[in-house]
Tab-separated table of C-alpha atoms in Angstrom:
chain	number	residue	atom	x	y	z
S	1	MET	CA	2.967	-4.137	-3.306
S	2	PRO	CA	5.714	-3.338	-1.892
S	3	GLY	CA	2.430	-2.287	-1.342
S	4	LEU	CA	-0.276	-4.357	-2.600
S	5	SER	CA	-3.557	-4.398	-1.075
S	6	LYS	CA	-4.941	-2.109	-3.196
S	7	LEU	CA	-3.110	-4.357	-5.126
S	8	PRO	CA	-1.884	-5.505	-2.835
S	9	ALA	CA	-1.431	-1.739	-2.430
S	10	LEU	CA	1.560	-2.848	-3.082
S	11	SER	CA	4.463	-1.380	-1.566
S	12	VAL	CA	6.840	-0.966	-4.246
S	13	LEU	CA	10.066	0.582	-5.134
S	14	ALA	CA	11.352	1.693	-8.355
S	15	LEU	CA	13.640	1.892	-11.130
S	16	SER	CA	16.303	4.055	-12.570
S	17	VAL	CA	18.522	6.744	-11.204
S	18	GLY	CA	18.817	10.251	-12.521
S	19	LEU	CA	20.561	12.770	-10.304
S	20	THR	CA	21.641	16.288	-10.989
S	21	ALA	CA	24.693	17.852	-9.468
S	22	ALA	CA	22.966	21.075	-8.474
S	23	PRO	CA	21.019	20.414	-5.276
S	24	LEU	CA	17.611	22.024	-5.162
S	25	SER	CA	17.612	21.409	-1.416
S	26	ALA	CA	19.175	24.809	-0.883
S	27	LEU	CA	15.797	26.350	-1.678
S	28	ALA	CA	13.437	26.566	1.285
S	29	ASP	CA	10.346	26.489	-0.920
S	30	THR	CA	11.488	23.351	-2.776
S	31	LEU	CA	11.622	19.764	-1.528
S	32	VAL	CA	13.507	16.978	-3.319
S	33	VAL	CA	12.300	13.518	-2.323
S	34	GLY	CA	13.773	10.122	-3.146
S	35	LEU	CA	11.438	7.230	-3.921
S	36	GLN	CA	12.258	3.614	-4.662
S	37	GLN	CA	9.289	3.010	-6.905
S	38	GLU	CA	8.162	4.675	-10.064
S	39	PRO	CA	4.622	3.795	-11.102
S	40	THR	CA	3.532	3.046	-14.643
S	41	SER	CA	0.430	5.215	-14.183
S	42	LEU	CA	-0.531	8.332	-12.217
S	43	ASP	CA	-4.149	7.369	-11.537
S	44	PRO	CA	-4.748	5.775	-8.093
S	45	THR	CA	-8.281	4.824	-9.151
S	46	ALA	CA	-6.919	2.605	-11.909
S	47	ASP	CA	-3.559	1.263	-10.690
S	48	ALA	CA	-2.636	-0.436	-7.424
S	49	THR	CA	0.973	0.680	-7.263
S	50	ALA	CA	1.560	2.176	-3.838
S	51	SER	CA	3.868	4.957	-5.008
S	52	ILE	CA	0.987	6.628	-6.878
S	53	ASP	CA	-0.667	7.254	-3.533
S	54	GLY	CA	2.642	8.188	-1.970
S	55	MET	CA	3.153	10.986	-4.464
S	56	LEU	CA	-0.310	12.087	-5.533
S	57	THR	CA	-3.094	11.142	-3.110
S	58	MET	CA	-4.018	14.115	-0.900
S	59	ASN	CA	-1.410	16.124	-2.793
S	60	VAL	CA	-2.853	16.185	-6.321
S	61	TYR	CA	-6.032	14.156	-5.802
S	62	GLU	CA	-8.429	14.477	-2.887
S	63	SER	CA	-11.255	12.376	-1.478
S	64	LEU	CA	-14.365	13.088	0.557
S	65	THR	CA	-12.565	12.292	3.802
S	66	ILE	CA	-8.935	12.174	4.882
S	67	VAL	CA	-7.132	9.912	7.370
S	68	ALA	CA	-4.776	11.589	9.823
S	69	GLU	CA	-1.464	10.178	11.052
S	70	ASN	CA	-3.232	8.781	14.125
S	71	GLY	CA	-5.657	6.878	11.885
S	72	GLN	CA	-8.643	9.100	12.639
S	73	VAL	CA	-10.983	10.092	9.803
S	74	GLY	CA	-11.600	13.798	9.217
S	75	PRO	CA	-13.286	16.082	6.674
S	76	ASN	CA	-11.752	16.930	3.326
S	77	LEU	CA	-13.805	17.594	0.177
S	78	ALA	CA	-16.726	16.754	2.416
S	79	THR	CA	-16.746	19.315	5.207
S	80	GLU	CA	-19.310	17.430	7.302
S	81	TRP	CA	-21.714	14.495	7.122
S	82	GLU	CA	-24.703	12.940	8.793
S	83	VAL	CA	-25.378	9.243	9.225
S	84	SER	CA	-28.856	7.809	9.482
S	85	ASP	CA	-29.878	5.880	12.586
S	86	ASP	CA	-29.704	2.571	10.723
S	87	GLY	CA	-26.165	3.354	9.518
S	88	LEU	CA	-27.115	2.943	5.865
S	89	THR	CA	-27.408	6.528	4.609
S	90	TYR	CA	-24.583	9.072	4.615
S	91	THR	CA	-25.301	12.668	3.638
S	92	PHE	CA	-22.167	14.662	2.807
S	93	LYS	CA	-21.926	18.456	2.630
S	94	LEU	CA	-19.219	19.453	0.159
S	95	ALA	CA	-16.667	22.251	0.296
S	96	SER	CA	-17.689	25.232	-1.808
S	97	GLY	CA	-15.611	27.179	-4.300
S	98	VAL	CA	-13.355	24.216	-5.100
S	99	LYS	CA	-11.893	23.885	-8.580
S	100	PHE	CA	-10.002	21.173	-10.371
S	101	HIS	CA	-6.518	22.013	-11.621
S	102	ASP	CA	-7.846	22.552	-15.159
S	103	GLY	CA	-10.231	25.257	-13.891
S	104	THR	CA	-13.436	23.222	-13.934
S	105	ASP	CA	-15.704	23.455	-10.895
S	106	PHE	CA	-16.007	20.675	-8.328
S	107	ASP	CA	-19.531	19.776	-7.234
S	108	ALA	CA	-21.734	16.855	-6.270
S	109	GLU	CA	-21.980	15.580	-9.842
S	110	ASP	CA	-18.216	14.922	-9.805
S	111	VAL	CA	-18.685	12.745	-6.742
S	112	VAL	CA	-21.480	10.815	-8.462
S	113	PHE	CA	-19.339	10.398	-11.579
S	114	SER	CA	-16.314	9.198	-9.591
S	115	PHE	CA	-18.269	6.601	-7.647
S	116	ASP	CA	-20.306	5.381	-10.620
S	117	ARG	CA	-17.019	4.964	-12.490
S	118	ALA	CA	-15.450	3.025	-9.617
S	119	MET	CA	-18.507	0.766	-9.242
S	120	ALA	CA	-19.088	0.120	-12.954
S	121	GLU	CA	-18.977	-3.411	-14.305
S	122	ASP	CA	-15.905	-2.568	-16.373
S	123	SER	CA	-14.201	-0.611	-13.581
S	124	VAL	CA	-10.444	-1.063	-13.295
S	125	ASN	CA	-10.327	0.377	-9.779
S	126	PRO	CA	-7.843	-1.778	-7.848
S	127	SER	CA	-10.058	-1.717	-4.746
S	128	LYS	CA	-13.480	-2.285	-6.267
S	129	ASP	CA	-14.447	-4.264	-3.185
S	130	ILE	CA	-14.600	-1.149	-1.007
S	131	PHE	CA	-17.449	0.132	-3.176
S	132	LYS	CA	-19.519	-3.070	-3.012
S	133	PRO	CA	-21.550	-1.956	0.011
S	134	ILE	CA	-22.789	1.114	-1.892
S	135	ALA	CA	-26.337	0.921	-3.247
S	136	SER	CA	-26.590	4.413	-4.735
S	137	VAL	CA	-24.889	7.797	-4.945
S	138	THR	CA	-27.144	10.796	-5.513
S	139	ALA	CA	-26.506	14.513	-5.912
S	140	LEU	CA	-29.195	16.190	-3.809
S	141	ASP	CA	-27.908	19.609	-4.829
S	142	PRO	CA	-24.538	20.950	-6.065
S	143	GLN	CA	-23.070	20.851	-2.542
S	144	THR	CA	-24.790	17.755	-1.107
S	145	VAL	CA	-24.293	14.074	-1.863
S	146	GLU	CA	-26.277	11.175	-0.457
S	147	ILE	CA	-24.716	7.723	-0.396
S	148	LYS	CA	-26.934	4.781	0.495
S	149	LEU	CA	-25.402	1.473	1.551
S	150	LYS	CA	-26.756	-2.028	1.051
S	151	ASN	CA	-25.378	-3.038	4.434
S	152	LYS	CA	-23.403	-1.465	7.249
S	153	ASP	CA	-19.731	-0.959	6.492
S	154	ALA	CA	-17.436	-0.434	9.469
S	155	PHE	CA	-14.675	0.889	7.222
S	156	PHE	CA	-16.794	3.128	4.988
S	157	LEU	CA	-15.620	6.580	6.085
S	158	PHE	CA	-12.038	5.332	6.314
S	159	ASN	CA	-12.236	3.909	2.800
S	160	MET	CA	-13.693	7.164	1.501
S	161	GLY	CA	-10.355	8.731	2.422
S	162	GLN	CA	-8.228	6.428	0.244
S	163	GLY	CA	-6.641	7.068	-3.128
S	164	ASP	CA	-9.019	4.562	-4.696
S	165	SER	CA	-11.842	6.927	-3.697
S	166	SER	CA	-10.261	10.034	-5.234
S	167	ILE	CA	-12.761	12.423	-6.746
S	168	VAL	CA	-12.048	12.985	-10.428
S	169	ALA	CA	-13.814	14.968	-13.113
S	170	PRO	CA	-15.442	13.554	-16.262
S	171	GLU	CA	-13.514	16.130	-18.332
S	172	SER	CA	-10.123	14.728	-17.306
S	173	ALA	CA	-10.635	11.208	-15.903
S	174	ASP	CA	-9.588	9.409	-19.087
S	175	THR	CA	-6.155	11.052	-19.150
S	176	ASN	CA	-5.336	10.999	-15.441
S	177	ASN	CA	-2.973	8.088	-15.988
S	178	THR	CA	-0.434	10.472	-17.539
S	179	ASN	CA	-1.835	13.930	-16.766
S	180	PRO	CA	-3.389	13.835	-13.297
S	181	VAL	CA	-6.011	16.491	-12.577
S	182	GLY	CA	-7.348	16.814	-9.067
S	183	THR	CA	-8.391	19.425	-6.544
S	184	GLY	CA	-5.399	19.158	-4.206
S	185	PRO	CA	-2.749	21.616	-2.985
S	186	PHE	CA	-0.274	20.555	-5.693
S	187	LYS	CA	-0.564	19.944	-9.414
S	188	LEU	CA	1.592	18.107	-11.928
S	189	ASP	CA	4.424	20.071	-13.474
S	190	SER	CA	6.319	17.327	-15.328
S	191	TRP	CA	7.061	13.620	-15.405
S	192	THR	CA	10.303	12.331	-16.907
S	193	ARG	CA	9.898	8.579	-16.946
S	194	GLY	CA	12.690	6.667	-15.317
S	195	ASP	CA	13.956	9.796	-13.622
S	196	ARG	CA	11.626	12.178	-11.758
S	197	LEU	CA	8.181	13.657	-11.286
S	198	THR	CA	7.646	17.269	-10.267
S	199	LEU	CA	4.680	18.912	-8.571
S	200	VAL	CA	4.099	22.630	-8.099
S	201	LYS	CA	1.869	24.465	-5.669
S	202	ASN	CA	-1.725	24.983	-6.751
S	203	ALA	CA	-2.155	28.727	-6.282
S	204	ASP	CA	-5.937	28.327	-6.531
S	205	TYR	CA	-6.128	25.780	-3.737
S	206	ARG	CA	-8.812	26.697	-1.205
S	207	ASP	CA	-6.297	26.784	1.652
S	208	ALA	CA	-3.197	27.820	-0.299
S	209	ASP	CA	-1.764	29.912	2.545
S	210	SER	CA	-1.244	26.737	4.582
S	211	VAL	CA	1.025	25.185	1.917
S	212	ALA	CA	4.676	26.034	2.590
S	213	LEU	CA	6.251	24.369	-0.443
S	214	ASP	CA	6.172	25.806	-3.955
S	215	LYS	CA	7.728	22.774	-5.593
S	216	VAL	CA	8.193	19.086	-4.840
S	217	GLU	CA	10.449	16.924	-6.968
S	218	PHE	CA	10.316	13.138	-6.632
S	219	ARG	CA	13.383	11.292	-7.909
S	220	PHE	CA	13.143	7.567	-8.572
S	221	ILE	CA	16.102	5.710	-7.081
S	222	SER	CA	15.708	1.987	-6.506
S	223	ASP	CA	19.343	1.133	-5.824
S	224	PRO	CA	20.222	1.409	-2.105
S	225	ALA	CA	23.790	2.546	-2.790
S	226	ALA	CA	22.605	5.281	-5.141
S	227	ALA	CA	19.979	6.372	-2.608
S	228	THR	CA	22.648	6.647	0.065
S	229	ALA	CA	25.003	8.575	-2.185
S	230	ALA	CA	22.280	11.041	-3.166
S	231	MET	CA	21.372	11.721	0.453
S	232	MET	CA	24.974	12.094	1.583
S	233	ALA	CA	25.644	14.510	-1.285
S	234	GLU	CA	22.557	16.491	-0.177
S	235	GLU	CA	21.000	16.110	-3.603
S	236	LEU	CA	17.883	14.960	-1.765
S	237	ASP	CA	16.069	16.501	1.176
S	238	ALA	CA	14.200	13.366	2.153
S	239	PHE	CA	13.982	9.650	1.512
S	240	PRO	CA	10.868	8.636	3.479
S	241	GLY	CA	11.069	4.971	2.442
S	242	PHE	CA	14.831	4.482	2.694
S	243	PRO	CA	15.825	1.143	1.127
S	244	ALA	CA	19.066	0.396	3.012
S	245	PRO	CA	18.427	-0.311	6.716
S	246	GLU	CA	22.043	-1.385	7.166
S	247	LEU	CA	23.200	2.150	6.379
S	248	LEU	CA	20.969	4.012	8.828
S	249	PRO	CA	23.679	4.233	11.532
S	250	GLN	CA	25.844	6.474	9.374
S	251	PHE	CA	22.958	8.922	8.982
S	252	GLU	CA	22.145	8.749	12.680
S	253	ALA	CA	25.727	9.794	13.412
S	254	ASP	CA	25.618	12.709	10.976
S	255	PRO	CA	24.103	15.964	12.353
S	256	ARG	CA	22.992	16.934	8.846
S	257	PHE	CA	20.283	14.280	9.006
S	258	ARG	CA	17.619	12.779	11.195
S	259	VAL	CA	16.460	9.180	10.945
S	260	ASN	CA	12.899	7.993	11.466
S	261	ILE	CA	11.909	4.419	12.256
S	262	GLY	CA	8.144	4.098	12.228
S	263	SER	CA	5.399	1.637	11.404
S	264	THR	CA	3.363	0.952	8.291
S	265	GLU	CA	0.347	-1.155	7.431
S	266	GLY	CA	2.562	-3.285	5.171
S	267	GLU	CA	2.485	-7.021	5.845
S	268	VAL	CA	5.364	-8.671	3.990
S	269	ILE	CA	4.389	-12.163	2.908
S	270	LEU	CA	5.839	-15.102	1.060
S	271	ALA	CA	2.764	-15.529	-1.103
S	272	MET	CA	1.954	-18.967	-2.463
S	273	ASN	CA	-0.364	-19.546	-5.418
S	274	ASN	CA	-3.135	-21.471	-3.670
S	275	ALA	CA	-4.811	-22.307	-6.985
S	276	LYS	CA	-1.744	-24.105	-8.345
S	277	PRO	CA	-0.167	-27.404	-7.318
S	278	PRO	CA	1.513	-28.055	-5.001
S	279	PHE	CA	0.276	-25.026	-3.050
S	280	ASP	CA	-3.346	-26.140	-3.301
S	281	ASN	CA	-2.229	-28.680	-0.682
S	282	ILE	CA	-2.370	-27.178	2.810
S	283	GLU	CA	0.348	-29.540	4.035
S	284	VAL	CA	2.787	-28.163	1.468
S	285	ARG	CA	1.997	-24.617	2.568
S	286	ARG	CA	2.519	-25.618	6.183
S	287	ALA	CA	5.821	-27.213	5.254
S	288	VAL	CA	6.964	-23.958	3.647
S	289	ALA	CA	5.970	-22.067	6.800
S	290	THR	CA	7.974	-24.553	8.861
S	291	ALA	CA	11.026	-24.270	6.622
S	292	ILE	CA	11.405	-20.517	6.937
S	293	ASP	CA	13.168	-18.741	9.789
S	294	ARG	CA	11.681	-15.263	10.310
S	295	ASP	CA	14.486	-14.174	12.613
S	296	GLU	CA	17.077	-15.055	9.992
S	297	ILE	CA	15.078	-13.248	7.292
S	298	ILE	CA	14.595	-10.098	9.379
S	299	GLU	CA	18.241	-10.003	10.390
S	300	GLY	CA	19.562	-10.699	6.897
S	301	ALA	CA	17.108	-8.720	4.784
S	302	MET	CA	16.193	-5.893	7.161
S	303	TYR	CA	19.217	-5.815	9.471
S	304	GLY	CA	16.930	-6.368	12.419
S	305	GLN	CA	14.687	-3.380	11.600
S	306	ALA	CA	11.353	-5.196	11.383
S	307	VAL	CA	8.768	-6.922	13.576
S	308	PRO	CA	7.823	-10.536	12.747
S	309	ILE	CA	4.215	-11.448	11.945
S	310	GLY	CA	2.406	-14.779	12.020
S	311	SER	CA	-0.727	-13.751	10.168
S	312	PHE	CA	-2.118	-10.882	8.111
S	313	TYR	CA	-2.509	-8.067	10.626
S	314	PRO	CA	-0.156	-5.320	11.865
S	315	PRO	CA	1.442	-5.819	15.307
S	316	HIS	CA	0.504	-2.258	16.311
S	317	GLY	CA	-3.204	-2.892	15.669
S	318	THR	CA	-5.713	-3.167	18.511
S	319	ALA	CA	-6.765	-6.683	17.463
S	320	TYR	CA	-3.275	-8.125	17.011
S	321	VAL	CA	-2.676	-11.741	17.997
S	322	ASP	CA	0.907	-13.006	18.129
S	323	LEU	CA	0.859	-16.152	15.988
S	324	THR	CA	4.552	-16.192	15.134
S	325	GLY	CA	4.916	-19.432	17.084
S	326	ALA	CA	2.343	-21.343	15.040
S	327	TYR	CA	4.937	-22.947	12.769
S	328	PRO	CA	8.263	-23.050	14.608
S	329	HIS	CA	11.266	-23.144	12.301
S	330	ASP	CA	12.357	-26.766	11.972
S	331	THR	CA	14.289	-27.735	8.862
S	332	GLU	CA	14.167	-31.495	9.440
S	333	LYS	CA	10.448	-31.442	10.161
S	334	ALA	CA	9.822	-29.379	7.028
S	335	LYS	CA	11.895	-31.843	5.020
S	336	ALA	CA	9.782	-34.720	6.290
S	337	MET	CA	6.575	-32.796	5.564
S	338	PHE	CA	7.678	-32.125	1.974
S	339	ALA	CA	8.549	-35.805	1.565
S	340	GLU	CA	5.195	-36.936	2.952
S	341	ALA	CA	3.430	-34.570	0.552
S	342	GLY	CA	5.418	-36.042	-2.345
S	343	VAL	CA	7.196	-32.834	-3.326
S	344	GLU	CA	10.668	-33.291	-1.841
S	345	GLY	CA	13.312	-32.416	-4.429
S	346	THR	CA	10.889	-30.604	-6.713
S	347	THR	CA	11.489	-27.136	-8.129
S	348	MET	CA	9.509	-24.163	-6.862
S	349	THR	CA	9.974	-20.797	-8.538
S	350	LEU	CA	10.114	-17.627	-6.473
S	351	ARG	CA	9.404	-14.540	-8.597
S	352	VAL	CA	10.201	-11.329	-6.776
S	353	PRO	CA	9.772	-7.641	-7.666
S	354	PRO	CA	12.747	-5.238	-7.653
S	355	PHE	CA	12.577	-4.128	-4.040
S	356	PRO	CA	15.489	-4.677	-1.667
S	357	TYR	CA	13.315	-6.190	1.088
S	358	ALA	CA	11.907	-8.717	-1.398
S	359	MET	CA	15.142	-9.603	-3.185
S	360	ARG	CA	17.119	-9.956	0.031
S	361	SER	CA	14.399	-12.059	1.660
S	362	ALA	CA	14.250	-14.280	-1.431
S	363	GLU	CA	17.925	-15.169	-1.217
S	364	ILE	CA	17.535	-16.278	2.386
S	365	ILE	CA	14.306	-18.186	1.783
S	366	GLN	CA	15.872	-19.914	-1.218
S	367	GLN	CA	18.569	-21.354	1.049
S	368	GLU	CA	16.098	-22.255	3.792
S	369	LEU	CA	13.931	-24.191	1.336
S	370	SER	CA	17.013	-25.831	-0.140
S	371	ASN	CA	17.994	-27.024	3.319
S	372	ALA	CA	14.531	-28.594	3.566
S	373	GLY	CA	14.892	-30.446	0.267
S	374	ILE	CA	13.241	-28.019	-2.152
S	375	ASP	CA	14.961	-26.631	-5.247
S	376	ALA	CA	13.822	-22.994	-5.092
S	377	LYS	CA	14.612	-20.916	-8.166
S	378	VAL	CA	14.664	-17.153	-7.621
S	379	GLU	CA	13.618	-14.928	-10.517
S	380	ASN	CA	14.143	-11.189	-10.023
S	381	VAL	CA	11.686	-9.422	-12.312
S	382	GLU	CA	10.828	-5.827	-13.163
S	383	TRP	CA	7.778	-4.238	-11.590
S	384	GLY	CA	5.786	-4.081	-14.819
S	385	PHE	CA	6.420	-7.790	-15.391
S	386	TRP	CA	5.412	-8.580	-11.815
S	387	ILE	CA	2.135	-6.679	-12.162
S	388	ASP	CA	1.283	-8.360	-15.445
S	389	GLU	CA	2.457	-11.925	-14.865
S	390	VAL	CA	2.106	-12.380	-11.102
S	391	TYR	CA	-0.648	-10.017	-10.039
S	392	LYS	CA	-2.867	-10.064	-13.107
S	393	LYS	CA	-2.210	-13.457	-14.701
S	394	LYS	CA	-1.341	-15.386	-11.510
S	395	ASN	CA	1.593	-16.907	-13.366
S	396	TYR	CA	3.776	-17.765	-10.408
S	397	ASP	CA	4.510	-20.348	-7.717
S	398	MET	CA	5.686	-18.038	-4.934
S	399	THR	CA	6.437	-14.349	-4.591
S	400	ILE	CA	7.343	-11.832	-1.884
S	401	ILE	CA	5.385	-8.629	-1.546
S	402	ALA	CA	4.331	-6.087	1.062
S	403	HIS	CA	0.634	-5.289	1.274
S	404	THR	CA	0.649	-1.709	2.453
S	405	SER	CA	-3.052	-0.860	2.441
S	406	PRO	CA	-4.851	-0.652	5.806
S	407	ASN	CA	-7.732	-2.948	6.768
S	408	ASP	CA	-6.833	-5.298	3.951
S	409	MET	CA	-7.505	-8.722	5.457
S	410	GLY	CA	-10.411	-8.708	3.012
S	411	ASN	CA	-7.910	-9.644	0.307
S	412	PHE	CA	-8.475	-13.244	1.380
S	413	ALA	CA	-12.179	-12.883	0.619
S	414	ARG	CA	-11.615	-11.720	-2.961
S	415	GLY	CA	-11.965	-15.224	-4.360
S	416	PRO	CA	-9.996	-17.226	-6.936
S	417	ASP	CA	-9.599	-14.323	-9.359
S	418	TYR	CA	-7.316	-12.506	-6.928
S	419	PHE	CA	-3.661	-13.357	-7.296
S	420	TYR	CA	-3.634	-15.470	-4.106
S	421	GLY	CA	-5.809	-18.079	-5.839
S	422	TYR	CA	-7.458	-18.548	-2.437
S	423	ASP	CA	-11.184	-19.259	-2.239
S	424	ASP	CA	-12.657	-20.162	1.143
S	425	ALA	CA	-16.357	-19.690	1.872
S	426	GLU	CA	-15.871	-19.847	5.635
S	427	PHE	CA	-13.318	-17.049	5.644
S	428	THR	CA	-15.405	-14.972	3.236
S	429	ALA	CA	-18.345	-15.232	5.632
S	430	LEU	CA	-16.112	-14.216	8.514
S	431	TRP	CA	-14.853	-11.189	6.621
S	432	ASN	CA	-18.413	-10.180	5.793
S	433	SER	CA	-19.085	-10.194	9.531
S	434	ILE	CA	-15.964	-8.133	10.206
S	435	GLU	CA	-16.729	-5.377	7.736
S	436	THR	CA	-20.329	-5.014	8.839
S	437	GLU	CA	-19.645	-4.995	12.574
S	438	ALA	CA	-19.987	-1.429	13.860
S	439	ASP	CA	-18.873	-2.141	17.434
S	440	PRO	CA	-15.049	-1.773	17.568
S	441	ALA	CA	-14.589	-4.274	20.409
S	442	LYS	CA	-16.693	-6.923	18.678
S	443	ARG	CA	-14.924	-6.221	15.381
S	444	ASP	CA	-11.552	-6.722	17.050
S	445	GLU	CA	-12.675	-10.115	18.326
S	446	LEU	CA	-13.665	-11.102	14.790
S	447	LEU	CA	-10.351	-9.826	13.442
S	448	LYS	CA	-8.580	-12.047	15.949
S	449	GLN	CA	-10.553	-14.999	14.603
S	450	GLY	CA	-9.546	-13.994	11.089
S	451	GLN	CA	-5.867	-13.944	11.981
S	452	GLN	CA	-6.136	-17.387	13.567
S	453	TYR	CA	-7.998	-18.788	10.562
S	454	LEU	CA	-5.431	-17.560	8.043
S	455	SER	CA	-2.623	-18.913	10.194
S	456	ASP	CA	-4.326	-22.306	10.542
S	457	GLN	CA	-4.828	-22.431	6.770
S	458	SER	CA	-1.233	-21.304	6.225
S	459	VAL	CA	-2.480	-19.447	3.174
S	460	HIS	CA	0.936	-17.800	2.885
S	461	ALA	CA	4.097	-17.691	4.923
S	462	PHE	CA	3.826	-14.457	6.908
S	463	LEU	CA	7.203	-12.775	7.326
S	464	PHE	CA	7.350	-9.303	8.901
S	465	GLN	CA	5.718	-5.891	9.095
S	466	LEU	CA	7.391	-3.458	6.728
S	467	PRO	CA	8.883	-0.609	8.785
S	468	LEU	CA	8.810	3.022	7.735
S	469	LEU	CA	12.514	3.868	7.524
S	470	GLY	CA	13.151	7.478	6.624
S	471	VAL	CA	16.168	9.739	6.275
S	472	PHE	CA	15.588	13.506	6.277
S	473	ARG	CA	17.856	16.478	6.005
S	474	THR	CA	17.797	18.499	9.203
S	475	GLY	CA	15.284	21.281	8.774
S	476	VAL	CA	12.688	19.224	6.912
S	477	GLU	CA	9.623	19.123	9.137
S	478	GLY	CA	6.062	17.853	8.956
S	479	TYR	CA	6.569	14.350	7.564
S	480	TRP	CA	4.550	11.640	9.281
S	481	SER	CA	6.638	9.325	11.441
S	482	SER	CA	4.306	6.381	10.794
S	483	SER	CA	2.072	5.479	7.894
S	484	PRO	CA	-1.548	4.492	8.674
S	485	VAL	CA	-2.423	4.827	4.969
S	486	LEU	CA	-0.557	4.730	1.672
S	487	TYR	CA	-0.318	8.460	1.213
S	488	MET	CA	1.877	11.102	2.820
S	489	PRO	CA	0.287	14.578	2.696
S	490	LEU	CA	2.776	17.309	1.803
S	491	LYS	CA	0.497	20.177	2.729
S	492	GLY	CA	2.016	20.364	6.215
S	493	VAL	CA	5.635	19.736	5.193
S	494	SER	CA	8.235	22.503	5.237
S	495	ASN	CA	11.873	22.707	4.247
S	496	GLY	CA	14.255	24.736	6.379
S	497	GLY	CA	16.471	25.365	3.376
């Protein structure tokens, strides 16, 4: 949420500002990074907040596989694997000599523990669905793990490289929410809530010579003006998710910085609670879609730095279908549709998390709905409140959130317990076909059908694809220019000092 899809992996941004006058950026072995969102937990296997992955996945925690910037799956804790002819059995060979940050050894039993924990009845893993295809996980020997599937899963190896699939140890799993222990190139040094989180290089990492940075400090700065001031004062080396698109030109004109405009997997949606009147009525949802003006929202909220979407799939994907014309903006038509549905003049509450893209979009949508005869009340809420009331309790009419996880159209097959309140047997069957289709071309055709179905159902109003807007001090190298997953590996990042 601002990444949700885990939770929506929600793509999120965060809270308070704490800056020091002495810039650490003068040190070549230290990197100071600005983030909009501070999570409430540091365990990606138990919390869907996207910033956990952004800071810790593939930096502190590792998984069997890893996804590269180009979206390709490669080896990680698993150095190689074999797949049976029927596609149902995966045999992974594990890296040897790997230790967790607390000194305990990593072996196949840790993999079994991690997966059993994620698949348990009482699991709090935010992406439990990605483990549903698994029938069993068995340690054949200390360096070999066999995973049997109930059915083919086209996304299995990709999903094994997500933060939700992080390998944790039984000795430390229960305290990872505040004291994360993984096998990665960095380990936790300190966390000052509301201010910063610091990682230091793991000297015992199996490939420590490839890690250029000795220290990474994340500072939580949600306010766009404060983020800009910190960058201009060179108190930060990087702000990979810069929250103020309107201010990018001043950085582009300054030789001290470079600006990156890339893509993410984050679909920004005006989510409607399909389980709650009046949004259980498809005609009301279609009226909302007709009332909004994507161009106005993108220009006003993102200063033109976003691509519109008409369904739940990224425009850069191979299966993308442009459905932005499905519900042309027409205020008078929307007004008539609301009247016909018997809801004209009613109040609809729009609860939004504390992210600039969401708050700015809400102000515009509020006016657009007002023009169509709806009294939209905007409530700006803190992230913890949003998670508890909107995501967990489904206590909302409408909200705005970015779903930043890849391959997450399956959210619409999660049933009425998911915060969408959407339950459609036909779509669920379609998604089951998508995730079990091994042929990429055939899977793309099914994904196109899925996009069309969600558009026809107008489950939500689909707004735009969240861009990856980054500002970096000149000399900082190795950051990904686009984001195919939620995490951003720091192993290959260097700071020119």
